[in-house]
XYZ file of C-alpha atoms in Angstrom:
425
model
C 100.842 136.773 74.704
C 101.521 139.564 76.908
C 103.652 139.231 79.970
C 100.916 139.952 82.458
C 98.226 138.032 80.789
C 97.189 134.937 82.811
C 98.394 131.686 81.254
C 96.139 128.661 80.473
C 95.694 126.073 82.985
C 98.724 123.136 82.990
C 97.834 119.655 81.927
C 98.300 118.246 85.629
C 95.232 120.565 86.811
C 93.120 119.750 83.906
C 92.405 116.199 84.617
C 91.516 113.703 87.501
C 91.453 114.508 91.155
C 93.442 117.647 90.905
C 90.939 119.246 88.345
C 87.794 118.320 90.994
C 90.015 119.717 93.707
C 91.107 122.940 92.046
C 87.224 123.304 91.326
C 86.312 122.659 94.889
C 89.038 124.059 97.018
C 91.024 126.614 94.917
C 90.489 130.293 94.962
C 88.515 131.725 92.217
C 91.423 132.209 89.715
C 94.768 130.894 90.737
C 96.403 131.138 87.070
C 99.806 133.209 86.872
C 101.316 135.187 84.310
C 104.076 134.766 81.914
C 106.142 137.481 84.146
C 105.472 135.224 87.441
C 106.490 132.215 85.546
C 109.928 133.793 84.488
C 110.131 134.829 88.190
C 109.903 131.356 89.285
C 112.087 129.679 86.744
C 115.030 132.125 87.784
C 114.787 130.275 91.050
C 115.952 127.143 89.341
C 119.443 128.348 89.363
C 119.610 129.096 92.909
C 120.688 126.596 95.379
C 121.456 126.710 99.138
C 124.557 128.889 99.917
C 124.766 128.206 103.510
C 124.179 124.494 103.522
C 126.547 124.187 100.562
C 129.157 125.922 102.508
C 128.821 123.542 105.493
C 129.130 120.669 103.215
C 132.294 122.073 101.592
C 133.658 122.455 105.111
C 132.935 119.091 106.132
C 134.755 117.673 102.804
C 137.995 119.556 103.438
C 138.140 118.587 107.032
C 139.443 114.998 108.171
C 136.909 112.582 107.495
C 133.958 112.605 110.047
C 135.257 115.591 111.963
C 133.085 118.039 110.160
C 130.037 116.295 110.736
C 130.808 115.746 114.289
C 131.167 119.525 114.675
C 127.788 120.003 112.953
C 126.190 117.127 115.121
C 127.342 119.108 118.371
C 126.269 122.302 117.273
C 122.788 120.868 116.539
C 122.662 119.061 119.680
C 124.187 121.264 122.022
C 123.992 124.642 120.165
C 126.965 126.513 118.151
C 128.189 128.222 121.417
C 129.373 124.755 122.713
C 131.915 124.797 120.043
C 135.615 126.235 120.800
C 136.397 128.345 117.733
C 133.769 126.830 115.252
C 134.273 127.018 111.643
C 132.743 130.078 110.151
C 130.309 128.173 107.753
C 129.070 126.526 110.719
C 128.554 130.098 112.730
C 126.650 131.669 109.505
C 124.490 128.426 109.409
C 123.390 128.193 112.866
C 123.200 131.810 113.590
C 120.612 131.927 110.649
C 118.495 128.791 111.390
C 118.274 129.544 115.238
C 117.136 133.101 114.386
C 113.381 132.167 114.415
C 111.359 134.306 112.088
C 109.121 136.653 113.415
C 106.048 135.024 111.846
C 106.719 131.513 113.625
C 104.004 130.783 115.963
C 104.707 127.757 117.947
C 100.981 127.502 118.776
C 99.832 127.220 115.481
C 102.662 124.742 114.626
C 101.353 122.574 117.349
C 97.709 122.864 116.336
C 98.915 122.031 112.725
C 100.780 119.083 113.993
C 97.467 117.970 115.985
C 95.605 118.070 112.989
C 97.950 116.002 111.050
C 98.353 113.317 114.048
C 94.793 113.327 114.395
C 94.357 111.382 111.271
C 96.923 108.467 112.265
C 98.259 106.357 109.490
C 95.772 107.460 107.061
C 97.977 110.538 106.575
C 100.548 108.191 104.749
C 98.243 107.585 101.803
C 98.506 111.125 100.539
C 102.259 111.352 101.375
C 103.075 108.112 99.242
C 100.216 108.109 96.785
C 100.041 111.767 95.931
C 103.327 113.507 97.037
C 105.980 111.114 96.167
C 104.166 109.707 93.098
C 102.820 113.008 92.010
C 106.415 114.505 92.435
C 107.850 111.885 89.949
C 105.722 113.736 87.322
C 108.443 116.587 87.967
C 111.211 114.932 85.754
C 113.994 117.696 86.549
C 113.602 117.160 90.277
C 113.887 113.203 89.870
C 117.556 113.371 88.265
C 119.285 113.485 91.625
C 117.021 110.510 92.613
C 118.137 108.705 89.731
C 121.883 110.207 89.831
C 122.642 108.842 93.289
C 122.471 105.307 91.544
C 120.712 103.267 94.100
C 117.340 105.170 94.737
C 115.361 103.540 91.935
C 116.064 99.994 93.715
C 115.888 101.439 96.987
C 112.465 102.764 96.789
C 111.107 100.586 99.827
C 114.110 102.241 101.932
C 113.194 105.754 100.682
C 109.602 105.495 101.638
C 110.475 104.260 105.020
C 112.963 107.164 105.467
C 110.933 109.830 104.281
C 107.819 108.651 106.309
C 109.926 108.550 109.463
C 111.292 112.046 108.687
C 107.721 113.273 108.004
C 106.571 111.688 111.413
C 109.420 113.488 113.084
C 108.347 116.953 111.505
C 104.645 116.754 112.240
C 104.728 115.696 115.845
C 103.500 118.241 118.314
C 106.369 119.925 119.631
C 109.002 118.690 117.428
C 109.771 121.825 115.830
C 111.148 123.597 118.803
C 114.810 124.513 118.606
C 116.829 121.272 119.118
C 113.916 119.184 119.151
C 113.641 116.109 116.731
C 111.706 117.509 113.938
C 114.057 120.704 113.945
C 116.895 118.592 113.952
C 115.500 116.160 111.174
C 114.707 119.313 108.893
C 118.083 120.667 109.112
C 120.005 117.124 108.711
C 117.800 116.611 105.549
C 118.893 120.173 104.539
C 122.432 119.149 104.640
C 121.880 115.660 103.196
C 120.213 117.711 100.208
C 123.515 119.791 99.865
C 125.691 116.503 99.946
C 123.552 114.941 97.080
C 124.019 118.540 95.399
C 127.628 118.585 95.585
C 127.852 115.149 94.329
C 125.754 115.876 91.320
C 127.598 119.222 90.515
C 130.573 116.905 90.069
C 129.191 114.710 87.805
C 130.552 115.208 83.982
C 127.109 114.201 82.511
C 125.008 116.562 84.760
C 122.932 118.684 82.018
C 122.329 122.034 83.531
C 120.574 123.273 80.366
C 117.678 120.471 80.592
C 117.740 119.767 84.298
C 118.763 123.139 85.828
C 120.915 123.161 88.920
C 120.463 119.919 91.216
C 118.091 120.226 94.077
C 117.186 123.814 93.506
C 115.007 126.357 95.133
C 112.222 125.639 92.531
C 112.559 121.716 93.449
C 112.772 122.362 97.180
C 109.856 124.755 97.337
C 108.094 122.057 95.109
C 108.542 119.356 97.691
C 107.430 121.861 100.440
C 104.022 122.184 98.299
C 103.609 118.422 98.081
C 103.881 117.987 101.775
C 101.585 120.735 102.597
C 98.847 121.721 100.056
C 98.922 118.525 98.132
C 98.741 116.502 101.572
C 95.575 118.775 102.756
C 93.909 118.192 99.388
C 94.716 114.707 99.462
C 93.085 114.244 102.781
C 90.042 116.329 102.108
C 89.560 114.103 98.965
C 90.112 111.110 101.187
C 87.032 112.302 103.300
C 89.000 114.159 106.066
C 87.279 117.168 107.237
C 89.741 120.032 108.250
C 88.465 123.201 109.162
C 89.841 126.428 107.451
C 91.712 127.185 110.643
C 93.602 123.680 110.690
C 94.440 123.963 107.093
C 96.017 127.192 107.820
C 98.035 125.915 110.773
C 99.274 122.920 108.484
C 100.190 125.456 105.928
C 102.032 127.449 108.349
C 103.683 124.189 110.098
C 105.328 123.506 106.515
C 106.090 127.376 106.011
C 108.356 126.968 108.995
C 109.756 123.393 107.877
C 110.641 124.850 104.506
C 112.464 127.933 106.192
C 114.593 125.359 108.199
C 115.316 123.584 105.100
C 116.642 126.793 103.425
C 113.662 127.373 101.037
C 113.846 131.223 99.810
C 111.371 133.382 101.666
C 109.901 134.403 98.595
C 108.876 130.903 97.672
C 107.156 130.101 101.180
C 103.490 130.264 101.202
C 102.047 132.165 103.861
C 98.462 131.079 103.268
C 96.667 128.225 101.442
C 95.839 130.546 98.634
C 99.538 131.431 98.119
C 100.009 127.569 98.142
C 97.778 127.068 95.425
C 99.100 129.707 93.307
C 102.657 128.227 93.590
C 101.391 124.759 92.905
C 99.853 126.349 89.695
C 102.937 127.848 88.614
C 104.899 124.768 89.392
C 102.443 122.621 87.396
C 103.091 124.771 84.572
C 106.958 124.721 84.580
C 107.996 121.630 86.401
C 105.415 118.682 86.018
C 106.623 117.139 82.718
C 107.300 113.610 83.201
C 109.958 111.429 81.359
C 111.380 107.721 81.110
C 113.113 108.659 84.618
C 109.512 109.315 86.070
C 108.248 105.766 84.865
C 111.189 104.150 86.336
C 110.593 105.511 89.676
C 106.881 104.884 89.585
C 107.500 101.481 89.034
C 109.932 101.268 91.816
C 107.482 102.671 94.106
C 104.545 100.369 92.952
C 106.959 97.520 93.761
C 107.770 98.650 97.073
C 103.674 98.588 97.808
C 103.749 94.970 96.211
C 106.574 93.946 98.806
C 103.942 93.888 101.672
C 103.356 90.577 100.850
C 107.000 89.258 100.502
C 107.715 85.669 101.974
C 104.163 85.083 103.042
C 103.517 82.838 100.543
C 100.013 82.794 98.508
C 98.273 84.973 101.330
C 101.101 87.422 100.729
C 101.109 87.429 97.195
C 97.476 88.459 97.189
C 98.089 91.287 100.048
C 100.800 92.577 97.908
C 98.779 92.585 94.599
C 95.989 94.288 96.664
C 98.228 96.812 98.071
C 99.543 97.888 94.908
C 96.084 98.168 93.443
C 94.967 100.303 96.120
C 97.915 102.474 96.303
C 97.995 102.827 92.564
C 94.256 103.609 92.246
C 94.774 106.419 94.683
C 97.601 107.814 92.553
C 95.286 107.423 89.408
C 92.384 108.993 90.903
C 94.428 112.068 91.658
C 96.735 112.566 88.923
C 94.177 111.532 86.175
C 94.240 108.904 83.458
C 96.784 110.624 81.088
C 99.403 111.018 83.920
C 98.600 107.370 85.304
C 98.753 105.679 82.075
C 102.120 107.559 81.346
C 103.497 106.354 84.787
C 102.115 102.683 84.242
C 99.898 102.897 87.266
C 97.057 99.853 87.416
C 93.756 100.726 85.960
C 91.539 98.701 88.485
C 87.725 99.925 88.561
C 87.070 97.805 91.530
C 89.872 99.286 93.443
C 89.135 102.786 92.616
C 85.514 102.190 93.702
C 86.516 100.727 96.953
C 88.697 104.258 97.474
C 85.783 106.243 96.695
C 83.553 104.042 99.123
C 86.318 104.438 101.892
C 86.499 108.215 101.476
C 82.842 108.560 101.626
C 82.925 106.526 104.815
C 85.808 108.677 106.265
C 83.687 111.895 105.502
C 80.710 110.247 107.346
C 82.948 109.355 110.411
C 84.357 112.803 110.100
C 81.357 114.581 110.225
C 80.173 112.746 113.392
C 83.383 113.665 115.169
C 82.923 117.366 114.541
C 79.480 117.031 116.255
C 80.405 114.803 119.298
C 82.106 116.583 122.256
C 85.456 115.232 123.032
C 85.931 113.153 119.713
C 88.533 115.296 118.263
C 90.618 114.884 121.490
C 90.043 111.191 121.609
C 90.966 111.053 117.727
C 94.055 112.733 118.481
C 95.022 110.262 121.175
C 94.307 107.310 118.836
C 96.046 108.930 115.940
C 99.302 109.396 118.257
C 99.438 105.697 119.439
C 98.960 104.514 115.667
C 101.619 106.556 114.671
C 103.926 105.320 117.254
C 103.236 101.718 116.584
C 103.653 102.409 112.935
C 106.994 104.093 113.587
C 108.145 100.818 115.694
C 106.994 98.657 112.675
C 108.983 100.505 110.291
C 112.095 100.390 112.631
C 111.960 96.765 112.712
C 112.163 96.822 108.796
C 114.846 99.379 108.358
C 116.907 100.829 111.268
C 116.027 104.443 111.769
C 119.306 106.386 111.699
C 118.205 110.040 112.800
C 121.521 111.632 111.523
C 121.084 110.447 108.080
C 124.692 109.625 108.155
C 124.477 107.206 105.247
C 123.261 109.869 102.950
C 126.040 112.349 103.769
C 128.530 109.608 102.026
C 126.861 110.078 98.738
C 128.702 108.167 95.903
C 127.924 109.069 92.161
C 128.281 106.026 89.762
C 127.640 106.464 86.258
C 123.970 106.220 84.988
C 124.887 103.076 83.130
C 126.220 101.502 86.479
C 123.002 102.835 88.107
C 121.135 101.037 85.808
C 122.823 97.473 86.909
C 122.039 97.885 90.261
C 120.119 94.800 91.833
C 117.202 95.537 93.900
C 117.325 95.152 97.739
C 115.231 92.777 99.738
C 113.919 95.011 102.073
C 110.008 95.122 102.407
C 107.257 97.025 104.032
C 105.720 94.218 106.234
């Protein structure tokens, strides 16, 4: 095959909801070439030098001192520090220099489009972005490698949801605001985990690439942006072209804050589709760890009914089947069977029926003056209440301090970890 000849479609986009979405929503031909595939794969050897240098600085300073300096610089600005370390200066001089293309009006419009859908947005987050991400087996290795993540799926789902709520709130991406801080803190968490993985004597660079590399971070960005938009449309939400563009713009800036290379930041929805296609070709190859993480996520959905008796058991089973059915419909039968997702035709039919109802309600919303504004208010209230509920289950730590103390047990030790008792409701 010639280097500039378009490659055949990957398996991920040849089945299930992704196949339908590609036919309905993608540009005419998003296939990449072998030359483009090789270019993307080169980024699998790149990490995040600025954040990695900050973590190295933290680790050589007295315990807690480096993180305290980082926290002060984040909360009060780098100029608030007397004689700050050069690593912090380089990091904050970069992230505080907002790129020319950032339009805060568009960021807020994109956030309002997300907020409008309330907690419905959480279904694509968990059932499409997180579950679909487990198909990318190289990206799962740091999750498994930290030792606890397989048995802490509930906590991870809650923490990811809280982070997502932070960065998708209108106004939250202003310098120093909650979403801005959350993006930078998770960037440093990634650097801590990366440093820990690089110290493992069993890390297989040839098979797994650099830990939490640029390709994987860009893949997460695409899951939270394009796959979110596609998922919401498949669930019946009617986003306009300008709303979709603003959501992509929002995540472009979040990705930039999180250290994604400029070349990997989609500027448009079409760009995001082409990047998703290349990621599907190169990254979405599941393995046994994919199955383990998928099973852990399903258990977290089933935990909704924990300690509630017979009714709780029924609710937990229903939750697992609905979430599993959404994932199955999107990922397709082959991927769903590999991950061990439930195959429940009734639950799948219920999901499709609910999507049709959402589409009808969204059509009415577009026609009724003031309905969109009202839906934004209701969505804001629903998100706030859900965040409060999550806070009662797992105490929210916006500093992510726990993740900055990453330990690295062996894989055999990790496999013996006992599951936690936290539950979603």
